[in-house]
PDB file of C-alpha atoms in Angstrom:
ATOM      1  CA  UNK A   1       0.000   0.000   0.000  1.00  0.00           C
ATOM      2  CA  UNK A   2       2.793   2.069   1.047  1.00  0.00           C
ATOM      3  CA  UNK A   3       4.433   1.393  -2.526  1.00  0.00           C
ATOM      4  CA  UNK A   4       1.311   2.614  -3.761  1.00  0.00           C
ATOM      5  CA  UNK A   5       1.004   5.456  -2.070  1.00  0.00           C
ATOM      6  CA  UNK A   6       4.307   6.784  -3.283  1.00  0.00           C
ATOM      7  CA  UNK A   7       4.025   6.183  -6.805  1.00  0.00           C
ATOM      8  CA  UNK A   8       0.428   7.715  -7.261  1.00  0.00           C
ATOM      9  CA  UNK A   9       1.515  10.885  -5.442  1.00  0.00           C
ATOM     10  CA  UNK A  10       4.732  11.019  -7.616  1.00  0.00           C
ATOM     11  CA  UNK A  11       2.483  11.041 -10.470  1.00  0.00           C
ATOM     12  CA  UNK A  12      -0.166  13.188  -8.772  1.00  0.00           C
ATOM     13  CA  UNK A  13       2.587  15.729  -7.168  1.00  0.00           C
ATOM     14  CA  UNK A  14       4.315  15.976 -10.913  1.00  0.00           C
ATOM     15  CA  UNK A  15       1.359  17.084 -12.667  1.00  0.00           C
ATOM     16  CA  UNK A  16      -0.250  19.048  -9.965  1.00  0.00           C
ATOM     17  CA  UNK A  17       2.232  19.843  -7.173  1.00  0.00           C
ATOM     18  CA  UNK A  18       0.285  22.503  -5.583  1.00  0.00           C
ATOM     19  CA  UNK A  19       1.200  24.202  -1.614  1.00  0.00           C
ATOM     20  CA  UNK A  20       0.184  22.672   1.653  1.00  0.00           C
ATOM     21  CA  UNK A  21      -2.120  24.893   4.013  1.00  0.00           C
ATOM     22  CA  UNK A  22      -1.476  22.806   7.855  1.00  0.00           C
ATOM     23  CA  UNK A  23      -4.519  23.004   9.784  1.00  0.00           C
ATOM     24  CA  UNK A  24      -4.032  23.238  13.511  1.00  0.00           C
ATOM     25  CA  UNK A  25      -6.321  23.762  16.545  1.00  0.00           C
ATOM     26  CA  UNK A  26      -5.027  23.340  20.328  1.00  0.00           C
ATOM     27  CA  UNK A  27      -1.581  22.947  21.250  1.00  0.00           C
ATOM     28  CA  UNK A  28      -0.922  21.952  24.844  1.00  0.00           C
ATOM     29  CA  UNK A  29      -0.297  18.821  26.758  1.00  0.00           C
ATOM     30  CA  UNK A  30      -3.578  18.897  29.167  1.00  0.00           C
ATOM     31  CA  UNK A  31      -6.492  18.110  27.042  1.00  0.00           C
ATOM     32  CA  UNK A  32      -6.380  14.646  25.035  1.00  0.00           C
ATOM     33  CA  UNK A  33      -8.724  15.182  22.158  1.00  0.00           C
ATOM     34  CA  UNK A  34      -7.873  14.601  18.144  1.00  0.00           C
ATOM     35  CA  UNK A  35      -7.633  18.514  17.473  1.00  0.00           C
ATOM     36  CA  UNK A  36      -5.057  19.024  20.540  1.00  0.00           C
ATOM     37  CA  UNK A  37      -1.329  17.884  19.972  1.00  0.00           C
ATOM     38  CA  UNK A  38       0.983  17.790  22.516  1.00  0.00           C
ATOM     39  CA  UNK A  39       4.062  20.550  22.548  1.00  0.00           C
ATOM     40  CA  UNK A  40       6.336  17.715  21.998  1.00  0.00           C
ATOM     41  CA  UNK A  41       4.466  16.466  19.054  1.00  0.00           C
ATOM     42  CA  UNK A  42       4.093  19.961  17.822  1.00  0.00           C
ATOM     43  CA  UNK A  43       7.726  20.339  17.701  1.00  0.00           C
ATOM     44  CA  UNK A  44       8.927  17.775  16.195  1.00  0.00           C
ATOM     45  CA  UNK A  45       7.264  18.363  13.337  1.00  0.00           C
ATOM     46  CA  UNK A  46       8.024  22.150  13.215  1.00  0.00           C
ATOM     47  CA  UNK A  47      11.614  20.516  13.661  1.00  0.00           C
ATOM     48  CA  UNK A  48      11.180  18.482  11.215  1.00  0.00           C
ATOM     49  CA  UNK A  49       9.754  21.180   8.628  1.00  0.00           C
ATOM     50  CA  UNK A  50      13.007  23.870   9.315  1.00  0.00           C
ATOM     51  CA  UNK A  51      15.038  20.849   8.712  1.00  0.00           C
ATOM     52  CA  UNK A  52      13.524  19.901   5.497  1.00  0.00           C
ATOM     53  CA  UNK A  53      13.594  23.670   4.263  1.00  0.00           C
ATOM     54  CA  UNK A  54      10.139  24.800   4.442  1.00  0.00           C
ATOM     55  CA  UNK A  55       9.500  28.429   4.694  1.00  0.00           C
ATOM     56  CA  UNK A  56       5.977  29.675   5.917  1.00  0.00           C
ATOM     57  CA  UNK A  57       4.254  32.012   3.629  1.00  0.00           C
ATOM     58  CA  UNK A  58       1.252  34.803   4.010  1.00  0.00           C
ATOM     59  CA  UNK A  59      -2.070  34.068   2.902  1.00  0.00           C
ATOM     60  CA  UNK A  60      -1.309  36.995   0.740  1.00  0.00           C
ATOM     61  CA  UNK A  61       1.490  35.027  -0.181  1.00  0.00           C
ATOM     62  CA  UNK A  62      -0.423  31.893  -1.179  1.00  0.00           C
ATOM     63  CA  UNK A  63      -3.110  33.922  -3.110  1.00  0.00           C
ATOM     64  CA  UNK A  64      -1.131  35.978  -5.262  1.00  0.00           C
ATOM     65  CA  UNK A  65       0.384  32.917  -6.098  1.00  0.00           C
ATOM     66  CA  UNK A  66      -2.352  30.889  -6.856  1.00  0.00           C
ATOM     67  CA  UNK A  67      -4.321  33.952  -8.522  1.00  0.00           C
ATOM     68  CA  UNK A  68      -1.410  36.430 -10.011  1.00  0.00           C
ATOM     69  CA  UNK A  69       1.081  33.515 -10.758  1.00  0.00           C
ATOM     70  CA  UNK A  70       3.584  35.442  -8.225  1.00  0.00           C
ATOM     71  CA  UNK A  71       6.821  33.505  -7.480  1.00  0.00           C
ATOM     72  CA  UNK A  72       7.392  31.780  -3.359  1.00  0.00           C
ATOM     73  CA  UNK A  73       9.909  31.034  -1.625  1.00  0.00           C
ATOM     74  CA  UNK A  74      10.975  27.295  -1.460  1.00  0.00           C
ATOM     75  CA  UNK A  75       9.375  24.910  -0.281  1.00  0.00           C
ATOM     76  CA  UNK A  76       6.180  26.868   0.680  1.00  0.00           C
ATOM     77  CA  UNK A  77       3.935  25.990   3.755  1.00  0.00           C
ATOM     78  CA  UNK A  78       0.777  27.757   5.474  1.00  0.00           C
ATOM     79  CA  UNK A  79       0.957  27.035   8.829  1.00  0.00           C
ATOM     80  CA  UNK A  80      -2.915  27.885  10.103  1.00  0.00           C
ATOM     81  CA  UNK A  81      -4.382  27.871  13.149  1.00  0.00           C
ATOM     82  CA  UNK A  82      -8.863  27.547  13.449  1.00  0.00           C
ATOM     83  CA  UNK A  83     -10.320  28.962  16.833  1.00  0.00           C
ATOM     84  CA  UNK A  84      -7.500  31.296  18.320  1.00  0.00           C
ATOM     85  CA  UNK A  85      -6.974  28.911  21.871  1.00  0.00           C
ATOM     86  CA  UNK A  86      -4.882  31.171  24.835  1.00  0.00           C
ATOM     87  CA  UNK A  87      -2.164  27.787  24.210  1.00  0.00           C
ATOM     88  CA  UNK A  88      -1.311  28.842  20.435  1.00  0.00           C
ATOM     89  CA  UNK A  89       0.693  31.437  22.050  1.00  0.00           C
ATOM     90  CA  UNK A  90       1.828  30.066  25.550  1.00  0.00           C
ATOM     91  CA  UNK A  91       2.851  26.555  23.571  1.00  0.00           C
ATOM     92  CA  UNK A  92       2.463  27.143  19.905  1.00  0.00           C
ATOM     93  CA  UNK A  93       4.038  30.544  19.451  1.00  0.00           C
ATOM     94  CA  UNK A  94       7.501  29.988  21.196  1.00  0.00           C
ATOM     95  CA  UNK A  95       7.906  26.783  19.655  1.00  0.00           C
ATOM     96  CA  UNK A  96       7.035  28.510  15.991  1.00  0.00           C
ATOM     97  CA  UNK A  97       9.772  31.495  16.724  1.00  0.00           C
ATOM     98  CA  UNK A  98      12.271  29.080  17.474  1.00  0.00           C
ATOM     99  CA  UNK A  99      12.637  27.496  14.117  1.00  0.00           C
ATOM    100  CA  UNK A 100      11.758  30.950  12.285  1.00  0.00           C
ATOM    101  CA  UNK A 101       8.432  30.287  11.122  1.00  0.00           C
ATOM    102  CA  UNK A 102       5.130  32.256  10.925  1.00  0.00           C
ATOM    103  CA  UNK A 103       1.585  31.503  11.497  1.00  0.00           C
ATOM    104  CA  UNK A 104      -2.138  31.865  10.252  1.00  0.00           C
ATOM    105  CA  UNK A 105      -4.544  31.984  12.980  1.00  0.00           C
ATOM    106  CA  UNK A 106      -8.152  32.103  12.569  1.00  0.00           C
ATOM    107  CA  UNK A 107      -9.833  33.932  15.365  1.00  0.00           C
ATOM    108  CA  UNK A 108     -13.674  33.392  16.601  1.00  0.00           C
ATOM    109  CA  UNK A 109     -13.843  37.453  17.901  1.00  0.00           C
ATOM    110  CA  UNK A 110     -16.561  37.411  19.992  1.00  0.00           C
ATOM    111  CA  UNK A 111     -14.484  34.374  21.992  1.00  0.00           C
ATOM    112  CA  UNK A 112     -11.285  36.662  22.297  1.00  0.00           C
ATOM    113  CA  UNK A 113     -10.697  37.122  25.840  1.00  0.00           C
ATOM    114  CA  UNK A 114     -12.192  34.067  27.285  1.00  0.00           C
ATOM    115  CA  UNK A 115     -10.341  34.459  30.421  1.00  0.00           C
ATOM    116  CA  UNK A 116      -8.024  30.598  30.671  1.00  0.00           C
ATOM    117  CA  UNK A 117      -9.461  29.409  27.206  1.00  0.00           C
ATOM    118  CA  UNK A 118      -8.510  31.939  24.339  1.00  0.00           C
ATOM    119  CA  UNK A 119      -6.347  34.337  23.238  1.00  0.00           C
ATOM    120  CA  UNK A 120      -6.664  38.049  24.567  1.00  0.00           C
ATOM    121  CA  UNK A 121      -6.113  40.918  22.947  1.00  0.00           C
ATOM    122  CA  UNK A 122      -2.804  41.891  24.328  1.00  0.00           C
ATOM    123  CA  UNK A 123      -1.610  38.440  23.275  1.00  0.00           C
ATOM    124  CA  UNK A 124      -3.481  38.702  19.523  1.00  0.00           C
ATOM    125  CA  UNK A 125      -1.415  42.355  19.252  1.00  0.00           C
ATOM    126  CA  UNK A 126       2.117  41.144  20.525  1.00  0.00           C
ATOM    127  CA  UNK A 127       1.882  37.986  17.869  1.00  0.00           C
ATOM    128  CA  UNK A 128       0.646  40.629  14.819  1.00  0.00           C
ATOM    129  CA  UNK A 129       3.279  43.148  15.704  1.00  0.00           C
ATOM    130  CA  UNK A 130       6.007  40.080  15.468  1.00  0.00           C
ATOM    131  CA  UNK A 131       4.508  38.520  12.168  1.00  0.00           C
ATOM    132  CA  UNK A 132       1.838  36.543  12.914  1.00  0.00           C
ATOM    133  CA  UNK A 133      -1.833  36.832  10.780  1.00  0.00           C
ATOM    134  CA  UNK A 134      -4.548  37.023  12.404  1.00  0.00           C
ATOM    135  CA  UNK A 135      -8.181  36.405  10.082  1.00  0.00           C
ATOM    136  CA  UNK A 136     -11.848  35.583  10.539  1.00  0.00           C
ATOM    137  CA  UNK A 137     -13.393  33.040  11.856  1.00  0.00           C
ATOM    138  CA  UNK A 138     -16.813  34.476  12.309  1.00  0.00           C
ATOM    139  CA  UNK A 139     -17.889  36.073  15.227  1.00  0.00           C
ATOM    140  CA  UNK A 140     -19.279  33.102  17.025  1.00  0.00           C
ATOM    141  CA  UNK A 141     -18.232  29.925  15.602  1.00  0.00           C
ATOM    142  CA  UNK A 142     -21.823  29.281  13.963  1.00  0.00           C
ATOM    143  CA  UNK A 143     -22.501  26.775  11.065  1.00  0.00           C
ATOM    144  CA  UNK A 144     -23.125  29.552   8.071  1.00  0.00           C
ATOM    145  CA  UNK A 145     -25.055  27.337   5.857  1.00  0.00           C
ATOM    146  CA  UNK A 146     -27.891  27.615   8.432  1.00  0.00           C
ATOM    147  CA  UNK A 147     -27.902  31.010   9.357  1.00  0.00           C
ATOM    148  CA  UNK A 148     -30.494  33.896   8.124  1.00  0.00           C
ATOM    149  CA  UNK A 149     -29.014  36.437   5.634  1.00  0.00           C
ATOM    150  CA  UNK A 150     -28.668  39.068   8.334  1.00  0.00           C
ATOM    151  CA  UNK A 151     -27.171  36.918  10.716  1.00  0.00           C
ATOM    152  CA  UNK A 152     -24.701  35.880   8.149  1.00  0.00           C
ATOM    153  CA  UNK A 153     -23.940  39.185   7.256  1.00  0.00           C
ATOM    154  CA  UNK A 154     -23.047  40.259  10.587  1.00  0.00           C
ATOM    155  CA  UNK A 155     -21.084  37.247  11.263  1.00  0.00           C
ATOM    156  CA  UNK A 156     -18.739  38.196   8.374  1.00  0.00           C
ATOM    157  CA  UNK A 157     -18.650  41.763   8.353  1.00  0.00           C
ATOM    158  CA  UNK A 158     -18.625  42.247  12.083  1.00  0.00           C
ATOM    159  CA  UNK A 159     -15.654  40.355  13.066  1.00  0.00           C
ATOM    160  CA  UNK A 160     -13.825  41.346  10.344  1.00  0.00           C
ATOM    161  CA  UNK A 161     -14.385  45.036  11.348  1.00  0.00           C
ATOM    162  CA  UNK A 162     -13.509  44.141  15.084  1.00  0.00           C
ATOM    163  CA  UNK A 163     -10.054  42.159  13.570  1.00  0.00           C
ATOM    164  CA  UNK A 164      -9.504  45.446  11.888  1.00  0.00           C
ATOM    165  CA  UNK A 165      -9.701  47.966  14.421  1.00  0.00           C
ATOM    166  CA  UNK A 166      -8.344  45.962  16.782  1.00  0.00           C
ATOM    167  CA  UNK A 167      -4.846  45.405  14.438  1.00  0.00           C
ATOM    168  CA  UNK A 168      -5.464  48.315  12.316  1.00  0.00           C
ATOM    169  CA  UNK A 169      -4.532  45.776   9.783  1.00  0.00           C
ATOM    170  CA  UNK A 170      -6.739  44.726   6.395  1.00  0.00           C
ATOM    171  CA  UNK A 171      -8.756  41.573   7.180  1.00  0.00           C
ATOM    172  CA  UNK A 172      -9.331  39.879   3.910  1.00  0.00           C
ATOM    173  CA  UNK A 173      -9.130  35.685   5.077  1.00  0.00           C
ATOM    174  CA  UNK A 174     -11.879  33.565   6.442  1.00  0.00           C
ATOM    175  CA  UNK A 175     -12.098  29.749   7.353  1.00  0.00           C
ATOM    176  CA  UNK A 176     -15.111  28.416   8.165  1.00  0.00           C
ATOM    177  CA  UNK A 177     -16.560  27.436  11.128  1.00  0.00           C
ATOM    178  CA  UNK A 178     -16.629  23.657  10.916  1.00  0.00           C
ATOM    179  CA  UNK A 179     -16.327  23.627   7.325  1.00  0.00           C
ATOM    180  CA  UNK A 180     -19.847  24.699   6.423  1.00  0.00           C
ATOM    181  CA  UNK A 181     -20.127  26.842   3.294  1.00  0.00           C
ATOM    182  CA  UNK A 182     -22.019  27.281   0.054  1.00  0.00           C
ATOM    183  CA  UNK A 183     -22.668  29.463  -2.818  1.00  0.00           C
ATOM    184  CA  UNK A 184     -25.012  31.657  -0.795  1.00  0.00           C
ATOM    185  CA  UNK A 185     -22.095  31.672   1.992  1.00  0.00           C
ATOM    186  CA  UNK A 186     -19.360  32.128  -0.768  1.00  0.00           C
ATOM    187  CA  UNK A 187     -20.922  35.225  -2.670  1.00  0.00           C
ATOM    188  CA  UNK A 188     -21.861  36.756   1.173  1.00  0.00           C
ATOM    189  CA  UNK A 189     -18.094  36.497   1.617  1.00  0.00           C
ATOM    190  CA  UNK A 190     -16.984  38.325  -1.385  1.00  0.00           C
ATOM    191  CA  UNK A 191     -19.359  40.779  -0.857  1.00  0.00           C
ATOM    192  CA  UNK A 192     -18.136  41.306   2.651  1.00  0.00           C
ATOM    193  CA  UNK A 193     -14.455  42.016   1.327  1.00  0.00           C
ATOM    194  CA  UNK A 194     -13.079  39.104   1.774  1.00  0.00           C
ATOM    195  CA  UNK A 195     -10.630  37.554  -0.682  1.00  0.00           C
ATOM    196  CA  UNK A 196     -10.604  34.032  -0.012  1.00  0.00           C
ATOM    197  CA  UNK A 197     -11.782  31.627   2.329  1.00  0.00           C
ATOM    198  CA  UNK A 198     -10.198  28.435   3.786  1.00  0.00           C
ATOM    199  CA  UNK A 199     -12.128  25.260   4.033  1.00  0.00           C
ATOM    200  CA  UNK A 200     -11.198  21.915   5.719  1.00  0.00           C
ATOM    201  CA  UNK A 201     -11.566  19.885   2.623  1.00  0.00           C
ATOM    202  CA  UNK A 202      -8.372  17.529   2.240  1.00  0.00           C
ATOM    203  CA  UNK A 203      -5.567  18.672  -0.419  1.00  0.00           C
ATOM    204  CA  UNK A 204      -3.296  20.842  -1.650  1.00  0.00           C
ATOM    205  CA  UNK A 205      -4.046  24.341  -3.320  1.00  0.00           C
ATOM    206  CA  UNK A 206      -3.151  24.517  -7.326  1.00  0.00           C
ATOM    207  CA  UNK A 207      -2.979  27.636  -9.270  1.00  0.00           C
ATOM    208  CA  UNK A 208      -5.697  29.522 -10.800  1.00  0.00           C
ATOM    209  CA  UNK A 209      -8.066  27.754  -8.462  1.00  0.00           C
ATOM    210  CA  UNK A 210     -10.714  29.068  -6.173  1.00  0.00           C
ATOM    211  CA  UNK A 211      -9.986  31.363  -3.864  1.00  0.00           C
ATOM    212  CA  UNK A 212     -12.927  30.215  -1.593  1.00  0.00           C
ATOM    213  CA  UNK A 213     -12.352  26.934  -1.531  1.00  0.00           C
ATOM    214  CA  UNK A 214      -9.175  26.339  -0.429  1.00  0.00           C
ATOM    215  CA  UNK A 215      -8.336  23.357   1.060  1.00  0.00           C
ATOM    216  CA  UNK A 216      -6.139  22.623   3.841  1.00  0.00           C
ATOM    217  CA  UNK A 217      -4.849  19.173   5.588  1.00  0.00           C
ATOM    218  CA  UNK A 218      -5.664  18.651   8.594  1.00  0.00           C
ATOM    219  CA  UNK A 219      -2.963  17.116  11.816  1.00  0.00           C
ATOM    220  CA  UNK A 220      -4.645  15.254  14.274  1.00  0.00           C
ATOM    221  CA  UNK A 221      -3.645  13.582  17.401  1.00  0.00           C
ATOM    222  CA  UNK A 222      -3.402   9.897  17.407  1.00  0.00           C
ATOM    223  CA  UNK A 223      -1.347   6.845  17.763  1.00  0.00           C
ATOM    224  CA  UNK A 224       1.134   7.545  14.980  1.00  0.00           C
ATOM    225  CA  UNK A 225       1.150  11.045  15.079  1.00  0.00           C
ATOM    226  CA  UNK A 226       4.153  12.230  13.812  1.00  0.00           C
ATOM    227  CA  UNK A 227       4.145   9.410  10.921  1.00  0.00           C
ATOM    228  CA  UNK A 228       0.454  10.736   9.623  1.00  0.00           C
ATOM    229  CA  UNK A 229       1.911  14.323   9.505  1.00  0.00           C
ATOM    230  CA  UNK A 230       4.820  13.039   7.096  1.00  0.00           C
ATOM    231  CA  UNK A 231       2.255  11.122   4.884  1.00  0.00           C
ATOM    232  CA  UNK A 232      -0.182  13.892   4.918  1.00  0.00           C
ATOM    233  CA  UNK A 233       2.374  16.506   4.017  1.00  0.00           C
ATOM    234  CA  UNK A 234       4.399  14.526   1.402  1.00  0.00           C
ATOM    235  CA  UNK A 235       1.386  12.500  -0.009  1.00  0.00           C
ATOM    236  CA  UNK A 236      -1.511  14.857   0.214  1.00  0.00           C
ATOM    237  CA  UNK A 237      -3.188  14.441  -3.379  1.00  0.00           C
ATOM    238  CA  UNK A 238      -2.766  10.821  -3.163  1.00  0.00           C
ATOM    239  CA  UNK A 239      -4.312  10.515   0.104  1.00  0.00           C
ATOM    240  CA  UNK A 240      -7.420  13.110  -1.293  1.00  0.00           C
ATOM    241  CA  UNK A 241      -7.622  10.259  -3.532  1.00  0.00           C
ATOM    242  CA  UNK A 242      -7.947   7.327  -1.698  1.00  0.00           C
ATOM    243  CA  UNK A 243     -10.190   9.429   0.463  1.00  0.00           C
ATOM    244  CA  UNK A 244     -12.612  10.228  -2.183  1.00  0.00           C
ATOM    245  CA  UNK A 245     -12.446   6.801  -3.485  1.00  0.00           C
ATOM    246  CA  UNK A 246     -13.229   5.176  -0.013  1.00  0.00           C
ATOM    247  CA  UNK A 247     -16.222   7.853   0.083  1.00  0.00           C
ATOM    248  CA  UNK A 248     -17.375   7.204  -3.196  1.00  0.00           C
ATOM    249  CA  UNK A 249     -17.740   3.201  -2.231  1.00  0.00           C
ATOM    250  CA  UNK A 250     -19.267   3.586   1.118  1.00  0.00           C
ATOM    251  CA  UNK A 251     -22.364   5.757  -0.445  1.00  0.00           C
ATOM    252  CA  UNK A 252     -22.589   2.997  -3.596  1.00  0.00           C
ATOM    253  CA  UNK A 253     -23.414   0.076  -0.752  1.00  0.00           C
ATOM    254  CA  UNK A 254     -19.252  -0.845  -1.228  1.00  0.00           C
ATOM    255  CA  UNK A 255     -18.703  -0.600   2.601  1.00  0.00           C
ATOM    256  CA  UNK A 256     -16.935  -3.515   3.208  1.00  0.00           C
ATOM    257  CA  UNK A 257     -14.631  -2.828   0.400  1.00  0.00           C
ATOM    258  CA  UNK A 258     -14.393   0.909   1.817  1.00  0.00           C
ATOM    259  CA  UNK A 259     -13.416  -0.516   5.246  1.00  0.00           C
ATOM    260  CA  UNK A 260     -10.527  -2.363   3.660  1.00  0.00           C
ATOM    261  CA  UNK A 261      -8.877   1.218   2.348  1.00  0.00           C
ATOM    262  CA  UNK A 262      -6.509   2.973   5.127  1.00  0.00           C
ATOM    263  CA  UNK A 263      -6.571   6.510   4.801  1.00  0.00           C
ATOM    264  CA  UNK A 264      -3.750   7.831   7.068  1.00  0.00           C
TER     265      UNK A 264
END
């Protein structure tokens, strides 16, 4: 499988190599949950990316890139963070300055503050002023696809005003909230200012695709940690692939041949 792997992502990776976008959440080594690595874990693979000669790019970076054609540095990576937790600077942040990287963090505004849970203010400004982004992730963390017009509206205006006169810095990234989006959601966006939007759909991002759908692979905590975040990052496309495939059988009543299919 392994032998597989590699040569379909050769193949994949030669015709389409595209940039990883890391998707991150919690950071600390107290809560035991899939979207919280330990600092250990963390670093070793920030260890393992300065070693391998990744640099971290903007999401300006990434769109004029994938829009505009502009050249990167190489071996490009977005590191992004969803949800803006108080440990993605006590853990996260020195870890990230020590090997000379950067960071994406998507921020639920209305949760800034959250005295022991999320980031404050204080810490949102000392990160921006050393290089850090800060963007949108609504102002309460709802699912968009089921929220009124207005309501939708104020989620993505409003906390992209508050990001803005907070950092008195142009706010023009969103993710969403759990992933939910849709044409209604997308064209609410681009009326709002934004210029792209991050999803949490598996895979690389290609040039000249769509600015709000970009995906992003995700690094969760498990058993073989460290070993998934190698595959994911070095095998991405091939992975989407054998992800889409084992989706594809399980909804055309194939689900014992869909259980046979290890998706890292």
């Amino acid at each position: 499988m392994i032998v597989l792997l590699a040569g379909l992502s050769y193949i994949i990776f030669f015709l389409f190599p595209g940039i990883p976008v890391l998707n991150y959440h919690q950071i600390n080594n107290t809560f035991h949950t899939p979207l919280t690595l330990s600092s250990q874990e963390f670093e070793a693979q920030m260890a393992y990316l300065a070693k391998a000669g990744y640099t971290a790019i903007s999401p300006d970076q990434l769109a004029d890139y994938l829009q505009y054609d502009k050249a990167l540095p190489p071996n490009p990576v977005l590191i992004t963070f969803d949800d803006g937790y108080e440990d993605n600077y006590q853990v996260a942040y020195p870890i990230l300055q020590k090997y000379h990287f950067t960071a994406t963090i998507f921020l639920i505004t209305d949760f800034v503050g959250e005295t022991g849970r999320y980031l404050t203010w204080n810490q949102v400004r000392e990160m921006s002023n050393n290089g850090f982004y800060f963007e949108s992730h609504t102002l309460s963390h709802i699912a968009l696809t089921k929220a009124s017009e207005n309501e939708l509206r104020s989620q993505l205006v409003k906390s992209k005003e508050a990001l803005e006169w907070r950092l008195h810095k142009k706010i023009e990234y969103l993710a969403y909230p759990g992933g939910y989006y849709d044409k209604r959601v997308i064209k609410l966006a681009q009326q709002a200012g934004y210029r792209g939007a991050f999803t949490i759909n598996f895979g690389r991002d290609i040039r000249h695709c769509g600015l709000f759908t970009l995906n992003r692979i995700p690094i969760f905590e498990g058993p073989h940690t460290f070993l998934h975040f190698i595959l994911r990052l070095k095998f991405t496309q091939a992975i989407s692939a054998l992800q889409n495939f084992k989706t594809y059988l399980s909804k055309n009543a194939f689900a014992f041949l869909a259980n046979l299919i290890y998706v890292p």
